[in-house]
mmCIF file of C-alpha atoms in Angstrom:
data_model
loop_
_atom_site.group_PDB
_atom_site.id
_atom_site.type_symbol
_atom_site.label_atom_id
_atom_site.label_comp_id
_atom_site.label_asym_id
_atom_site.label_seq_id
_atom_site.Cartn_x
_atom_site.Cartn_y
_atom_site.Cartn_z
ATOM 1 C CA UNK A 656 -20.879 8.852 16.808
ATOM 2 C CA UNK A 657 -20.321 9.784 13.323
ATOM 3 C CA UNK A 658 -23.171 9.891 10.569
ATOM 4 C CA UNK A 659 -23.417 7.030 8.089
ATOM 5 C CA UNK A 660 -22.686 7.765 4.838
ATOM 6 C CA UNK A 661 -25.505 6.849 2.435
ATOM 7 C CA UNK A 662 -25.013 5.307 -0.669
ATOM 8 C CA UNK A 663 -27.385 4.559 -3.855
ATOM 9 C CA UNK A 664 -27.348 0.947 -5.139
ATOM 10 C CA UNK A 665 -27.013 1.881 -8.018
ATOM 11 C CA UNK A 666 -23.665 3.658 -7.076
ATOM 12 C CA UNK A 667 -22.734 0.157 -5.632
ATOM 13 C CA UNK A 668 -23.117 -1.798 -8.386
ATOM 14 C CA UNK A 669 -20.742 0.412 -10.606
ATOM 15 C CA UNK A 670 -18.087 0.532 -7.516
ATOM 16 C CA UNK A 671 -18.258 -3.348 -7.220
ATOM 17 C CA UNK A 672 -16.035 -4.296 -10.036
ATOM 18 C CA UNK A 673 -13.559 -1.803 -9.304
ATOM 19 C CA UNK A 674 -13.301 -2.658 -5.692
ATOM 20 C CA UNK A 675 -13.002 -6.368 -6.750
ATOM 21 C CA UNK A 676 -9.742 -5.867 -8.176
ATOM 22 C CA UNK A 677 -8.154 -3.467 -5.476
ATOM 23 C CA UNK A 678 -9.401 -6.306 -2.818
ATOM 24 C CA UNK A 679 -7.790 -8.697 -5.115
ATOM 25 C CA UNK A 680 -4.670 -6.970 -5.668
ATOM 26 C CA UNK A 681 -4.074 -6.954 -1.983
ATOM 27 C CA UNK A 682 -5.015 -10.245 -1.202
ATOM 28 C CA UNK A 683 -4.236 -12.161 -3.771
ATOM 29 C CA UNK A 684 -0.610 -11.224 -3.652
ATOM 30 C CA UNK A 685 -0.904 -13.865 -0.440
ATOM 31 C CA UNK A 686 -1.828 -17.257 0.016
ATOM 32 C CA UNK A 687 -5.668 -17.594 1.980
ATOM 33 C CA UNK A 688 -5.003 -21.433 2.291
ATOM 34 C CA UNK A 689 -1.823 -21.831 4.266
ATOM 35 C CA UNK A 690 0.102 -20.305 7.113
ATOM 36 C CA UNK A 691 3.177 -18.237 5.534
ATOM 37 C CA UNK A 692 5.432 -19.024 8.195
ATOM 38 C CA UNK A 693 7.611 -21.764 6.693
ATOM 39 C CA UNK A 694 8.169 -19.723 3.772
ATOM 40 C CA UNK A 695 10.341 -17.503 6.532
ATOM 41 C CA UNK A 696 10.255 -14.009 6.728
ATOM 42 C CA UNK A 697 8.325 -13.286 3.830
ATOM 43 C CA UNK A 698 9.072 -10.069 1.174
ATOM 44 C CA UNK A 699 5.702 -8.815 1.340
ATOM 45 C CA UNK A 700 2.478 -10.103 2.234
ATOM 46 C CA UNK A 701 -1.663 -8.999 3.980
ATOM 47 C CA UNK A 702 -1.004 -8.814 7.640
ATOM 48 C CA UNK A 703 -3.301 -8.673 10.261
ATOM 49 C CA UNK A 704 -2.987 -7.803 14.389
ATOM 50 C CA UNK A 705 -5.353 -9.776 16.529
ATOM 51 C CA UNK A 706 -7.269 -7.320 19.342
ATOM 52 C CA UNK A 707 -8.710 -10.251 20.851
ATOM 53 C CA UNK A 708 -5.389 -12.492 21.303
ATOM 54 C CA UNK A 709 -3.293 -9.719 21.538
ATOM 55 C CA UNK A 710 -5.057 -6.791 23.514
ATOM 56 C CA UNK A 711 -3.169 -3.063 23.986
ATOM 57 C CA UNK A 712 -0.660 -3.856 26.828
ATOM 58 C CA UNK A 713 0.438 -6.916 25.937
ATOM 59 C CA UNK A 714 3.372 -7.712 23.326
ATOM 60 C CA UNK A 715 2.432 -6.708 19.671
ATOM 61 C CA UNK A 716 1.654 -9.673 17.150
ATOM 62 C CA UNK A 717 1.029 -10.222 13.274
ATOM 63 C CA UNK A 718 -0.911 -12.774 11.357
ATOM 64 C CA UNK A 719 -0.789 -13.794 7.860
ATOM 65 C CA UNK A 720 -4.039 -14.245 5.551
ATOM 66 C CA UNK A 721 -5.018 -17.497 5.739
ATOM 67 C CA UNK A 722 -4.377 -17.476 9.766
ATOM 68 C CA UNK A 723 -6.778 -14.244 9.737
ATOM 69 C CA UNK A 724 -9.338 -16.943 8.601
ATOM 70 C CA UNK A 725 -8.808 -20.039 9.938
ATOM 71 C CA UNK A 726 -7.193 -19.505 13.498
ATOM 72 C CA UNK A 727 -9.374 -15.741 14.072
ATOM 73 C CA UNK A 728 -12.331 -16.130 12.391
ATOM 74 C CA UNK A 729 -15.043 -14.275 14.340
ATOM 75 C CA UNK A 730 -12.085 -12.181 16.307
ATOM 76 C CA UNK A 731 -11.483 -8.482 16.479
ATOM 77 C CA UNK A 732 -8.811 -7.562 13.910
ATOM 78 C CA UNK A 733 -6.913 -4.922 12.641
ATOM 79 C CA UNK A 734 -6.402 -4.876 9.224
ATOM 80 C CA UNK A 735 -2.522 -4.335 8.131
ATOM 81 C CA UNK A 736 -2.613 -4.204 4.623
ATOM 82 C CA UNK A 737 0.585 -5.404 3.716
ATOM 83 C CA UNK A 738 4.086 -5.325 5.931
ATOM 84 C CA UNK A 739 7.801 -6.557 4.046
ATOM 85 C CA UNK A 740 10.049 -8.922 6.168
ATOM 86 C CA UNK A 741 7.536 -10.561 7.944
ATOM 87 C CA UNK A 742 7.332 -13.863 9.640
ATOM 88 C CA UNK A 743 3.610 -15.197 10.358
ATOM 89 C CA UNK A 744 2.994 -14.759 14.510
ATOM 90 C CA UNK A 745 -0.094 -16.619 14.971
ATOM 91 C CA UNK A 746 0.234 -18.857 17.952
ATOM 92 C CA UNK A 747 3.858 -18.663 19.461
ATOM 93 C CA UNK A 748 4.084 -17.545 22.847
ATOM 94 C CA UNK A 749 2.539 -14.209 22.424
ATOM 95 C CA UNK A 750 -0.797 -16.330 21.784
ATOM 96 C CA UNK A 751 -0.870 -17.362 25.206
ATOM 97 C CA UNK A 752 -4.837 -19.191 24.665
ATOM 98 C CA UNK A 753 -4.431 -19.635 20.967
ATOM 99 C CA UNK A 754 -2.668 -22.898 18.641
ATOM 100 C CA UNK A 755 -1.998 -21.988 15.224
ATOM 101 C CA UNK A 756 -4.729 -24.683 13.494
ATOM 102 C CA UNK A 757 -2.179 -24.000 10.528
ATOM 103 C CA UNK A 758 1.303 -24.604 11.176
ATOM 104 C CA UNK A 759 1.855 -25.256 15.116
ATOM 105 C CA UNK A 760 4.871 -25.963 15.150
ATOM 106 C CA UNK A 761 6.354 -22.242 15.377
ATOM 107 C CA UNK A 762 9.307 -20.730 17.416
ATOM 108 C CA UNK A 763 8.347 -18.604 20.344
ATOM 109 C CA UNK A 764 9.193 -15.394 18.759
ATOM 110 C CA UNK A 765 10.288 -14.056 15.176
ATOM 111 C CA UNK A 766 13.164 -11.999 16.315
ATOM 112 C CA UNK A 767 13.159 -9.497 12.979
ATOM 113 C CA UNK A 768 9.853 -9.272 12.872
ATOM 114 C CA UNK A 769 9.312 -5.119 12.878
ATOM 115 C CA UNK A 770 6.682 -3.765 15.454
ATOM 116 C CA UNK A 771 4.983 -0.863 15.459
ATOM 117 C CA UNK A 772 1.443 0.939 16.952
ATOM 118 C CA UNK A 773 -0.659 -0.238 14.267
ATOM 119 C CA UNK A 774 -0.638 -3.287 15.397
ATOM 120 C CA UNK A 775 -2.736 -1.980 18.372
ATOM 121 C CA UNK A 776 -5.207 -0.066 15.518
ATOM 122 C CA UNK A 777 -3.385 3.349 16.162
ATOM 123 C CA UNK A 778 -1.827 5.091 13.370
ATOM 124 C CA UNK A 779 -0.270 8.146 12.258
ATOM 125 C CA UNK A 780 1.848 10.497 14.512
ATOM 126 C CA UNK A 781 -1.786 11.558 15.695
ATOM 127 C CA UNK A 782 -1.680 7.681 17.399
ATOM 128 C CA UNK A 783 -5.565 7.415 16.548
ATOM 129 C CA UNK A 784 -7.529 4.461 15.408
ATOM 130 C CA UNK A 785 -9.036 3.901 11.708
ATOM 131 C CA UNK A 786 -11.914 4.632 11.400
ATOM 132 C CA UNK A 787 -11.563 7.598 13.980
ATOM 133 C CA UNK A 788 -15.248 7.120 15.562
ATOM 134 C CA UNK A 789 -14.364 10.691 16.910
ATOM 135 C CA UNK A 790 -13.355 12.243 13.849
ATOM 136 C CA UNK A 791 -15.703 13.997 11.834
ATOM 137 C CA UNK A 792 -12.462 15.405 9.017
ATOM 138 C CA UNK A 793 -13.041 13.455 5.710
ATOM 139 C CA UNK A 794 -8.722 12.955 5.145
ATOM 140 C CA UNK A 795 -6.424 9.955 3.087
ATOM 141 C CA UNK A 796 -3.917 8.077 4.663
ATOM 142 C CA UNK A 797 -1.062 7.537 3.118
ATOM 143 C CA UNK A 798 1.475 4.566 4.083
ATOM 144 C CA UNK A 799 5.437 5.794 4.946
ATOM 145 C CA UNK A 800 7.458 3.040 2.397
ATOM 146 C CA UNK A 801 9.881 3.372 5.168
ATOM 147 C CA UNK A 802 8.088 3.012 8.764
ATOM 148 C CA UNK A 803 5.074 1.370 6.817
ATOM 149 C CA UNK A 804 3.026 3.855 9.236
ATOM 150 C CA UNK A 805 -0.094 5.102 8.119
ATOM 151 C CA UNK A 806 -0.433 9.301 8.337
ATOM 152 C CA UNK A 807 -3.632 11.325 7.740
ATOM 153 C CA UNK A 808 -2.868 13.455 4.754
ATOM 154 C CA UNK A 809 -2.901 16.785 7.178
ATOM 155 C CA UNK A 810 -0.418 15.282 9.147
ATOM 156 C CA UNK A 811 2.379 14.776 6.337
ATOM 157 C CA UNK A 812 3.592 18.520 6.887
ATOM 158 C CA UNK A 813 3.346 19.127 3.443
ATOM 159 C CA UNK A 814 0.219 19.155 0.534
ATOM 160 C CA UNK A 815 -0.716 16.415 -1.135
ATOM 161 C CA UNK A 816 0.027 16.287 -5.158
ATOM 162 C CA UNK A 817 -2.133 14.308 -7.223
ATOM 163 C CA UNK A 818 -1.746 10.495 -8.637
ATOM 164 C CA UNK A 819 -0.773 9.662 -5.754
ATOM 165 C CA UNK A 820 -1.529 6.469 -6.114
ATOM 166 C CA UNK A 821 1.334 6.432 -8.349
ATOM 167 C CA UNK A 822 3.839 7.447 -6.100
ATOM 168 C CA UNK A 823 5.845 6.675 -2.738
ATOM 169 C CA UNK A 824 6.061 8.658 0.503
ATOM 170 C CA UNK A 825 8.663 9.161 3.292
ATOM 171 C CA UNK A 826 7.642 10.373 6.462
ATOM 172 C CA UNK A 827 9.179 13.891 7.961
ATOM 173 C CA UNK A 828 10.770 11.334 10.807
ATOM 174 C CA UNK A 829 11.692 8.833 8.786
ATOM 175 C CA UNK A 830 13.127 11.782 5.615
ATOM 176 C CA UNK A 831 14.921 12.929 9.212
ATOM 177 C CA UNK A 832 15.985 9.387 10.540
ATOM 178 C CA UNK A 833 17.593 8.673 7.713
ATOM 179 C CA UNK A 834 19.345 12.521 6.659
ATOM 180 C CA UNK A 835 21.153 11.859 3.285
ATOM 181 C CA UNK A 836 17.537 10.987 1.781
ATOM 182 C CA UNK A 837 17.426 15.115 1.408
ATOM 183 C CA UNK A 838 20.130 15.161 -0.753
ATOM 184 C CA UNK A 839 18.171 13.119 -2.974
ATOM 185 C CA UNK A 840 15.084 14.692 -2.511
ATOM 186 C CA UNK A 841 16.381 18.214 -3.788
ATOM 187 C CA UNK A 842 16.906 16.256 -7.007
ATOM 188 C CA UNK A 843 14.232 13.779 -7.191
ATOM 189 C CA UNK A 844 10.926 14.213 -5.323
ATOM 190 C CA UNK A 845 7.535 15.363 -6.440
ATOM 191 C CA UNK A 846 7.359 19.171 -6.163
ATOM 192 C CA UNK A 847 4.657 20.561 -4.328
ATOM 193 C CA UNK A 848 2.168 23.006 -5.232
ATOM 194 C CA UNK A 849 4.315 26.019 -3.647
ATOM 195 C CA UNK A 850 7.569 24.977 -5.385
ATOM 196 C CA UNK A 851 5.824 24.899 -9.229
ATOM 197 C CA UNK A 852 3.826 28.294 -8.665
ATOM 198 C CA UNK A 853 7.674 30.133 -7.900
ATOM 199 C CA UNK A 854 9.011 28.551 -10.774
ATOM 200 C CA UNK A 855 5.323 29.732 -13.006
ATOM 201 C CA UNK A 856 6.494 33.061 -12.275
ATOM 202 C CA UNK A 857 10.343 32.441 -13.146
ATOM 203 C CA UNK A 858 11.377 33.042 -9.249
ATOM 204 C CA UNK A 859 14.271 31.610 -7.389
ATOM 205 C CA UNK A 860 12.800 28.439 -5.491
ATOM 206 C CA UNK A 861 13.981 26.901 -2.090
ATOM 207 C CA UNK A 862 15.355 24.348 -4.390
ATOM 208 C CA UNK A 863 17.097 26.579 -6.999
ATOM 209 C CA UNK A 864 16.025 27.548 -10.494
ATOM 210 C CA UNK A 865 14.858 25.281 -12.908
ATOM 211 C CA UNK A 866 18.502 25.848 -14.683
ATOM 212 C CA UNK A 867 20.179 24.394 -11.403
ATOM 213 C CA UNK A 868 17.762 21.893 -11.120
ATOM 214 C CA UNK A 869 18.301 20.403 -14.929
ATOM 215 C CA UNK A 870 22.455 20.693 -14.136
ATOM 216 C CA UNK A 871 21.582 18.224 -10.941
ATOM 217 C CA UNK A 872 19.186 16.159 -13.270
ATOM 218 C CA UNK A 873 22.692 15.479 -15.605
ATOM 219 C CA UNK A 874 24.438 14.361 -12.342
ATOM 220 C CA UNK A 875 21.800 11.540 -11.804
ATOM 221 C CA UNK A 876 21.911 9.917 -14.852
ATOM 222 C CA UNK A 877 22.020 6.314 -15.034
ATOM 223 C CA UNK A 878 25.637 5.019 -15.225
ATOM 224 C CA UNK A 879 25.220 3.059 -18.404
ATOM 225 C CA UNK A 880 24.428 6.444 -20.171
ATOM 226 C CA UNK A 881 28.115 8.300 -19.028
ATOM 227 C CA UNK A 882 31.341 6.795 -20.074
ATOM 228 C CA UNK A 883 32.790 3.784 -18.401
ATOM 229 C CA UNK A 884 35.529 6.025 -17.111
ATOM 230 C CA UNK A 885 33.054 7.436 -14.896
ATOM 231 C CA UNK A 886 30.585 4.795 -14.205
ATOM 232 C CA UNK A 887 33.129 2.608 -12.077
ATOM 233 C CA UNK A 888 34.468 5.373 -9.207
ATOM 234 C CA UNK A 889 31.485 7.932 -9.528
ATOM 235 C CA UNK A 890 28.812 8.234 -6.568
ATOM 236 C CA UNK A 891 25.931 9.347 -7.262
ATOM 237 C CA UNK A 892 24.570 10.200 -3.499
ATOM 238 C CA UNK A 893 28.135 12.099 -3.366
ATOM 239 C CA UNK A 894 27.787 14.085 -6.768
ATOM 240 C CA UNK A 895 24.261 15.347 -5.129
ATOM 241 C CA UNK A 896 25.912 16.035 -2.432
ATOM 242 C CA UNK A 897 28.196 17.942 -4.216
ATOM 243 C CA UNK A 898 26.198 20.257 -6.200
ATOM 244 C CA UNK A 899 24.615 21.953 -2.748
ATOM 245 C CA UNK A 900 21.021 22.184 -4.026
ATOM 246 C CA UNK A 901 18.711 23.039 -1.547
ATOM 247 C CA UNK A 902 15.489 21.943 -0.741
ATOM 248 C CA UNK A 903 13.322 22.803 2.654
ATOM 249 C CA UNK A 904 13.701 19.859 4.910
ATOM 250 C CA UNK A 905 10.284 19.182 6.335
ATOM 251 C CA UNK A 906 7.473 17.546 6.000
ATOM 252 C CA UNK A 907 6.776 14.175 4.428
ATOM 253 C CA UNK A 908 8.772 13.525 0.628
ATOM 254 C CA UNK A 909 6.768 12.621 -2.239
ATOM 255 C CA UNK A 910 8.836 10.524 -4.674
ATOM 256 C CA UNK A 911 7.873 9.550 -8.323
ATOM 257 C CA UNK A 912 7.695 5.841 -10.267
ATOM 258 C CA UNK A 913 10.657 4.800 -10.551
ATOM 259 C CA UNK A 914 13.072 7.171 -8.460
ATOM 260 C CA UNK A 915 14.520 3.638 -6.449
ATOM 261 C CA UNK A 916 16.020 2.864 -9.860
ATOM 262 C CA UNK A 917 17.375 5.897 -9.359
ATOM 263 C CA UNK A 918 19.229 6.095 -6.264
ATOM 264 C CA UNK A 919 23.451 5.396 -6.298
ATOM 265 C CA UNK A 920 24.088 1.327 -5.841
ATOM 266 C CA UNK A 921 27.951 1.725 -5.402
ATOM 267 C CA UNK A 922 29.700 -0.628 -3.357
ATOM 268 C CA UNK A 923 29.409 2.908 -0.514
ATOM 269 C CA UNK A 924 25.892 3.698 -0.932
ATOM 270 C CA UNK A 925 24.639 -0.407 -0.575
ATOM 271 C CA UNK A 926 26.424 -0.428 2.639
ATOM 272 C CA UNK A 927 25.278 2.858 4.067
ATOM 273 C CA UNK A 928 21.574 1.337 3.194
ATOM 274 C CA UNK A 929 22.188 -2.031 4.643
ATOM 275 C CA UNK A 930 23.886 -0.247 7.814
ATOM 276 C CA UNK A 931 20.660 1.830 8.142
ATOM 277 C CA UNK A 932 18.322 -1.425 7.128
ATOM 278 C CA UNK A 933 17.110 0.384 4.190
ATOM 279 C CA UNK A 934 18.429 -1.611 1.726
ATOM 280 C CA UNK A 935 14.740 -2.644 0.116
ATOM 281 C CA UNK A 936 14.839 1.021 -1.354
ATOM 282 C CA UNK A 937 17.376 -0.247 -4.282
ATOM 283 C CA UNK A 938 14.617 -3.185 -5.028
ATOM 284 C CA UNK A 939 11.906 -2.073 -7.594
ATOM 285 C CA UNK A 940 9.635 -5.597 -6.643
ATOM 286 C CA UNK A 941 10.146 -4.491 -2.822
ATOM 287 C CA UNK A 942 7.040 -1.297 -3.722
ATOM 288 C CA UNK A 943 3.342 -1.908 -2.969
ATOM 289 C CA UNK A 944 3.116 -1.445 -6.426
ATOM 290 C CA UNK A 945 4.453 -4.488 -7.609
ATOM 291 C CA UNK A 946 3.085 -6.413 -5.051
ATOM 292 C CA UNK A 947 -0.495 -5.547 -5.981
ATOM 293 C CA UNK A 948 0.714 -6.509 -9.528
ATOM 294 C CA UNK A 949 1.583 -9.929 -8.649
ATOM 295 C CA UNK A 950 -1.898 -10.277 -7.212
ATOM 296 C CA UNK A 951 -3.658 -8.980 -9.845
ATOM 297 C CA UNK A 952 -1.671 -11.421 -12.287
ATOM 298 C CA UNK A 953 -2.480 -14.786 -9.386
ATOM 299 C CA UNK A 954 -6.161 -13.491 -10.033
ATOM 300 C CA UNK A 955 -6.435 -13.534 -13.369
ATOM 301 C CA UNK A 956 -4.571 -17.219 -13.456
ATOM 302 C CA UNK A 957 -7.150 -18.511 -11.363
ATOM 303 C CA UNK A 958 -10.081 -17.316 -13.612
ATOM 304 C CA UNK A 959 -9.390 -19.559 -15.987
ATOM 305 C CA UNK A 960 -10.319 -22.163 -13.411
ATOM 306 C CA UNK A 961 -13.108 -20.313 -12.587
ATOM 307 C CA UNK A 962 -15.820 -23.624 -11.253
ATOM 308 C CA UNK A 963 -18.336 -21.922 -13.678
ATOM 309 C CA UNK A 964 -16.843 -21.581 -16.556
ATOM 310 C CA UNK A 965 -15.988 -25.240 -15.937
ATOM 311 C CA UNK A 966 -19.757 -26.011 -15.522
ATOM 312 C CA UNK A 967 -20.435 -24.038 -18.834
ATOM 313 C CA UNK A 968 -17.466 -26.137 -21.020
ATOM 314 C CA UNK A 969 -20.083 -28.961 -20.058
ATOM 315 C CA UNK A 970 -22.752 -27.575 -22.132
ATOM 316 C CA UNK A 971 -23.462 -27.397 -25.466
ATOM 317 C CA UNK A 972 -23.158 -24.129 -27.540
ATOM 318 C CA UNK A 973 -27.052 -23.621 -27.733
ATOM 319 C CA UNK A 974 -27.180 -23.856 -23.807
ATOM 320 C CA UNK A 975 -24.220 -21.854 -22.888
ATOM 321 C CA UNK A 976 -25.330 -19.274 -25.346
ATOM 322 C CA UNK A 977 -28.735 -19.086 -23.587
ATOM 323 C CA UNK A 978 -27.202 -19.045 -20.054
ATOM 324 C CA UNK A 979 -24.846 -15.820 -21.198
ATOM 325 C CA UNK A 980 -27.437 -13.619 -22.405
ATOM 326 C CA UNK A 981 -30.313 -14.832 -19.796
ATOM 327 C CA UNK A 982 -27.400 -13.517 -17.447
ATOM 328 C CA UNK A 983 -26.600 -10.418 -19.311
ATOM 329 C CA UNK A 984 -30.318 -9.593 -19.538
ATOM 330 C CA UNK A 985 -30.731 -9.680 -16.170
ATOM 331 C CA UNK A 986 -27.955 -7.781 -15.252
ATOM 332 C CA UNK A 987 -29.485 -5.115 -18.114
ATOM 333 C CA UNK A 988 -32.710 -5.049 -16.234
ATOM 334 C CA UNK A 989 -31.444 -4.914 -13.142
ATOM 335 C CA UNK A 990 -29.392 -1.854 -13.116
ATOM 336 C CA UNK A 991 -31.941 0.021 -15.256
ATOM 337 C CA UNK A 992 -34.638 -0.611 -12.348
ATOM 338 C CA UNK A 993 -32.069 0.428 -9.755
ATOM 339 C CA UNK A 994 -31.214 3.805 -11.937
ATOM 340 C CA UNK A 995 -35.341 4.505 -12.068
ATOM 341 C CA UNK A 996 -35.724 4.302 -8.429
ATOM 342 C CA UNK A 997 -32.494 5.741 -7.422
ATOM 343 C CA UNK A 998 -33.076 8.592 -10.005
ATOM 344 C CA UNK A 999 -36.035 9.626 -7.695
ATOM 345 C CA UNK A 1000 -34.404 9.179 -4.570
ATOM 346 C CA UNK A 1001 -36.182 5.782 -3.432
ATOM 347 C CA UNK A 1002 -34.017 3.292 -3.437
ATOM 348 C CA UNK A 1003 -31.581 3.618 -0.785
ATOM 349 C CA UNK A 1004 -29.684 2.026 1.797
ATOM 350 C CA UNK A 1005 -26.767 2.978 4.374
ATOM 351 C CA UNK A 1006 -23.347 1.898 4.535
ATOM 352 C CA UNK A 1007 -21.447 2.486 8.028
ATOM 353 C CA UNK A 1008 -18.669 4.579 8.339
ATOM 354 C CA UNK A 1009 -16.273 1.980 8.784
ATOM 355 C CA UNK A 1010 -14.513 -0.826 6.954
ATOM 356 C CA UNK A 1011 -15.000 -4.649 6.301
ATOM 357 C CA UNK A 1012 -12.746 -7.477 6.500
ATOM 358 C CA UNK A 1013 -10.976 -6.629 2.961
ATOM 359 C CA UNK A 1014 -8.452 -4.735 2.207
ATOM 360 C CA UNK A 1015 -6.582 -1.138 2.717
ATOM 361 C CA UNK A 1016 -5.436 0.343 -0.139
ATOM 362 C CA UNK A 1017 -2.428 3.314 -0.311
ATOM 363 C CA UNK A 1018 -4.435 6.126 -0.319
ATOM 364 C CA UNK A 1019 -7.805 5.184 1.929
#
């Protein structure tokens, strides 16, 4: 077993705010009240894989939120995070012992829903659960915007740059699926830490020098900044193509905000990305990103109908003053007792090494 990780209160109190708004960003983006099925297969939305409906062995299943909590409260589940396309699982025929308390009436199957082993708690190319009770290596996982897989950050093949948190990642089978995302990649992906340290010392990278690389950055400008001459026949995928810069194809592909707006959208390109079903990659609102966006924004909507800030409008000014700062007092005195105690190593308590029923954000 592995060793708990102990944390100060203290420490706790400072992380609860911030954690409050990842959890929110995540779930908020999706409703907790009703079952998302009639809305069809939805864009983007908190999944969940039931391990006491549907065991390893049997066919693979998803549930939305507000199924998690109303049809499998008390279950064993594997938390998702989020999953595009999606139709809500939760009691067709795959729940053999289980009606959907939600919306019953359901087909027996969602025929594009995508499947994959995380739905059985295994992820990465490693196939290992999360938490790994056998796996002492402190490591991120990072989520593939393409498989949606979730890979230990030693497994990507490549290092890891920082803000990533910022960015998107294709898998090495996925960058290899799908080959003419290299051309791209020699253009537009984060450079790792090898690639920057040639071009310090004014070498010749893998990917050509910096001279090259600003020629290929011309041939990816945005079509409304070259002449309409051009903008109508040109192909952008093609041009890159074209210009033969090379870049070492392996390992997973970092790729920086805002490189989908990027990619070619002629009439070619869109049907070589719908032919390989990867035609979410030309739609900005189709990234985590904006997902956990929208959340963030349903969250701070339903603040202002926050039930006690309702009870305070009731009050008069005198009372509601007094209620604020008795609160804010507290608070004070609170944390600076904590900090005393924790400051000489009393006050403790232990955290498992595991995860609650929240939320998994990109980079755990």
């Amino acid at each position: 077993m592995s060793e708990e990780q102990t944390v100060s209160l203290v420490d706790v109190l400072e992380e609860d705010e911030e954690l409050e708004e990842e959890a929110s960003a995540v779930l908020a983006g999706s409703d907790s009240d009703h079952c998302s099925y009639p809305q069809g297969y939805v864009k983007r939305q908190a999944l969940y894989a039931c391990n006491t409906c549907t065991p390893q062995g049997g066919e693979a299943a998803g549930v939305c939120l507000a199924c998690s909590y109303t049809c499998h409260e008390g279950h064993d589940l594997f938390e998702l995070y989020t999953k595009r396309n999606f139709r809500c699982d939760c009691g067709n025929r795959k729940f053999s012992e289980l009606q959907c308390k939600l919306h019953p009436e359901k087909d027996d199957a969602n025929t594009l829903n995508k499947y994959s082993h995380n739905f059985f708690g295994l992820y990465c190319t490693c196939r290992r659960p999360y938490p790994d009770p056998d796996d002492q290596v402190e490591d991120e996982m990072i989520q593939c915007v393409v498989c949606e897989d979730w890979l230990h950050g030693r497994h990507l093949g490549c290092a890891v740059p920082d803000c990533v948190e910022m960015q998107e990642m294709i898998c090495e089978s996925c960058m290899n699926q799908h080959v003419f995302l290299w051309a791209y990649a020699a253009h537009l992906a984060v450079q790792g830490p090898t690639l920057q340290t040639k071009e310090e010392k004014g070498e010749q990278s893998e990917a050509g020098v910096p001279k090259k690389e600003e020629k290929g950055e011309e041939i990816v400008e945005p079509s409304c900044k070259r002449s309409r001459q051009e903008a109508e026949p040109s192909c952008r995928l093609k041009a890159l193509q074209e210009a033969g810069q090379k870049t070492d194809q392996s390992g997973a592909v970092f790729w920086p905000s805002g490189w989908r707006s990027r990619l070619c959208s002629c009439s070619t390109c869109q049907v070589q990305l719908a032919d390989a079903g990867l035609s979410f990659l030309l739609d900005e609102a189709d990234t985590v990103l904006a997902y956990e966006n929208k959340g963030k924004n349903n969250e701070q909507r339903q603040q202002g109908h926050d039930p006690l800030m309702s009870a305070l409008d009731n009050l008069n000014r005198v009372q509601q003053l007094e209620i604020i700062h008795g609160y804010n007092d507290m608070k004070t005195e609170l944390k600076d007792f904590l900090q005393t105690f924790a400051a000489e190593g009393k006050v403790r308590f232990t955290v498992p090494n595991g995860e609650g029923r929240g939320y998994k954000h990109s980079v755990i």
